[in-house]
Amino acid sequence: MKVEHYVGGAFRADGEPFPIIDPVDGTEAGTAPEATREVVDEAVTAARGAMAGPWGAASPQERSAALRRIADGIEARFEEFVDAETADTGKPRELAATVDVPRAIGNFRAYADLLYGRAEQAYNTVVPGWSGSGNALNYTVRRPLGVVAIISPWNLPLLLLTWKVAPALAAGNAVVAKPSEETPSSATLLASVIHESGLPPGAFNLVHGHGAGAAGEFLTGNPGVDAIAFTGESATGAAIMRKAADHVTPVSFELGGKNPALVFADADFDAAVEGTVRSSFTHSGQICLCTERVYVQRPVFEAFVAALGERARALEGYGPMISAEHRDKVLSYYRLARDEGATVVAGGGVPAFGDRRDGGFHVQPTVLTGLPETSRAVREEIFGPVCHVAPFDTEDEAVRLANDSPYGLAATVWTRDLSVAHRVAPRVEAGIVWVNCWNLRDLRTPFGGVKASGIGREGGEHSLDFFSEPVNVCVQI
Ligand code: NAD
Ligand code: 6OD
């Protein structure tokens, strides 16, 4: 497919082409155009124009209907989206077909539903009351922020882009989106669906290109941008925050993690092992919610390590790292862990397939033990198919180990004891704690991270809160 920008309702491909690499075999699969500062500025101007036109005046019901048309448009081209997502990321087709693309549809429908059913109540609250100098009627309206910049990563390209685009449009904003330079294809298809859906020109714009010193930075530094919603690495979030400070631009950040799993001795053993296989190795560990630190209560520690190692060694059909650079980063952590004294229970290297995949960026699913909590492999986000397993004795120790991290995105707790689950979960410093499950999502619930894992919450009305501004109107009676 042809990867193009989408600005002011028109597709264009100006800018130096850069290669899109197939991570499965390392070959060049196509190119994408690198947006210049002028293209980015034009996209922001187009978005401002849309806010001044019919899109800015659209009612919540009209916006809801628009989101529904976009969801239907993705559904109608389901296989094309699966193809695009699979080609760019190298992830197993089944994953794209059961998670990424359905969730993109779900993201638009969730906000269409939320808007349609609750627009009036949620957006206009009437509070008759008393002010210092006399009777007054106060009411609050929510208005969109204006032009929202959305910058997204490569790991779940369509899911994470639409997770922000849907609520941003629902709240009545115009969007300029920049997907990851590694995975531009599904975003381009989305632009095509949005175009066909009849959304007014400029309400959604798409620019391609790199981040630092390029399209991403041109966008976050543009004074016409009223808010920035970003998903990606914590270090990138810090760089964007510095840029946003110039114009005091509000930010919503979903950042990195080093997520713990706490396995208590009374847990359903097989479910905890299977759950940890999923939470550590789905999409080869390239999901921000993946587990990289596993703490197991001592009576079942040895058995758990053996079972997890066996399952990791038996994994087949897993996808590659996104790029040669990322593969090298993950392998450097495998080496570092060894140097720091780790025991490698499973994996630790590069698989040999004897086919075209040997030119790609695969690494083996890896289970480590024996590292001190101070080691870099235990503290730093690796973002690959790897976890370190360590024992604990008491509930307090488990909580202390889980919280001893600069990150705080997600955690899992495995136990049959409801009292343990309810005592432990709220003490874990994370935006979401899953009990006896992982990545079970209700799109109305708050999603986000604490500490270096993010700023703010997305999901349901939490996203609508970020993407709109309450304005209080006070009428003296
Ligand atoms: P990244 O931070 O390298 O890139 C993300 C996006 O930011 C890309 O579009 C990139 O071009 C852009 N970018 C990079 N530097 C920029 C700059 N200076 N200014 C503006 N834009 C810039 O992240 P990645 O490697 O694409 O994704 C992996 C990371 O994302 C991991 O750390 C992972 O934990 C995190 N992540 C977090 C969540 C979450 O919900 N918390 C979800 C997915 C991924
Ligand atoms: O499920 C979600 O809504 C979400 N934001 C997932 C993030 C996954 C990170 O890679």
mmCIF file with all atom_site columns, C-alpha atoms and ligand atoms in Angstrom, residues 103 155-156 159-160 163 286-289 383 439 441 443 447, ligand 2:
data_model
loop_
_atom_site.group_PDB
_atom_site.id
_atom_site.type_symbol
_atom_site.label_atom_id
_atom_site.label_alt_id
_atom_site.label_comp_id
_atom_site.label_asym_id
_atom_site.label_entity_id
_atom_site.label_seq_id
_atom_site.pdbx_PDB_ins_code
_atom_site.Cartn_x
_atom_site.Cartn_y
_atom_site.Cartn_z
_atom_site.occupancy
_atom_site.B_iso_or_equiv
_atom_site.pdbx_formal_charge
_atom_site.auth_seq_id
_atom_site.auth_comp_id
_atom_site.auth_asym_id
_atom_site.auth_atom_id
_atom_site.pdbx_PDB_model_num
ATOM   1  C CA . ARG A 1 103 ? -9.908  -2.944 19.600 1.00 0.00 ? 103 ARG A CA 1
ATOM   2  C CA . ASN A 1 155 ? 3.997   -1.834 19.333 1.00 0.00 ? 155 ASN A CA 1
ATOM   3  C CA . LEU A 1 156 ? 0.190   -1.661 18.972 1.00 0.00 ? 156 LEU A CA 1
ATOM   4  C CA . LEU A 1 159 ? -4.940  0.197  18.852 1.00 0.00 ? 159 LEU A CA 1
ATOM   5  C CA . LEU A 1 160 ? -2.964  2.925  20.585 1.00 0.00 ? 160 LEU A CA 1
ATOM   6  C CA . TRP A 1 163 ? -7.372  4.865  21.693 1.00 0.00 ? 163 TRP A CA 1
ATOM   7  C CA . GLN A 1 286 ? 6.495   -5.673 23.248 1.00 0.00 ? 286 GLN A CA 1
ATOM   8  C CA . ILE A 1 287 ? 3.404   -4.509 25.104 1.00 0.00 ? 287 ILE A CA 1
ATOM   9  C CA . CYS A 1 288 ? 3.818   -1.872 27.758 1.00 0.00 ? 288 CYS A CA 1
ATOM   10 C CA . LEU A 1 289 ? 1.699   -4.021 30.106 1.00 0.00 ? 289 LEU A CA 1
ATOM   11 C CA . PHE A 1 383 ? 10.564  -4.363 26.186 1.00 0.00 ? 383 PHE A CA 1
ATOM   12 C CA . ASN A 1 439 ? -4.861  -7.448 30.059 1.00 0.00 ? 439 ASN A CA 1
ATOM   13 C CA . ARG A 1 441 ? -9.899  -4.523 29.529 1.00 0.00 ? 441 ARG A CA 1
ATOM   14 C CA . LEU A 1 443 ? -12.748 0.577  27.999 1.00 0.00 ? 443 LEU A CA 1
ATOM   15 C CA . PHE A 1 447 ? -6.016  3.417  32.260 1.00 0.00 ? 447 PHE A CA 1
HETATM 16 O O1 . 6OD B 2 .   ? -5.581  -1.448 26.314 1.00 0.00 ? 2   6OD B O1 1
HETATM 17 C C1 . 6OD B 2 .   ? -5.325  -0.251 26.240 1.00 0.00 ? 2   6OD B C1 1
HETATM 18 O O2 . 6OD B 2 .   ? -6.215  0.620  26.220 1.00 0.00 ? 2   6OD B O2 1
HETATM 19 C C2 . 6OD B 2 .   ? -3.940  0.213  26.170 1.00 0.00 ? 2   6OD B C2 1
HETATM 20 N N1 . 6OD B 2 .   ? -3.758  1.532  26.164 1.00 0.00 ? 2   6OD B N1 1
HETATM 21 C C3 . 6OD B 2 .   ? -2.936  -0.682 26.100 1.00 0.00 ? 2   6OD B C3 1
HETATM 22 C C4 . 6OD B 2 .   ? -1.580  -0.322 26.073 1.00 0.00 ? 2   6OD B C4 1
HETATM 23 C C5 . 6OD B 2 .   ? -0.655  -1.257 25.772 1.00 0.00 ? 2   6OD B C5 1
HETATM 24 C C6 . 6OD B 2 .   ? 0.723   -0.932 25.675 1.00 0.00 ? 2   6OD B C6 1
HETATM 25 O O3 . 6OD B 2 .   ? 1.499   -1.405 24.901 1.00 0.00 ? 2   6OD B O3 1
#
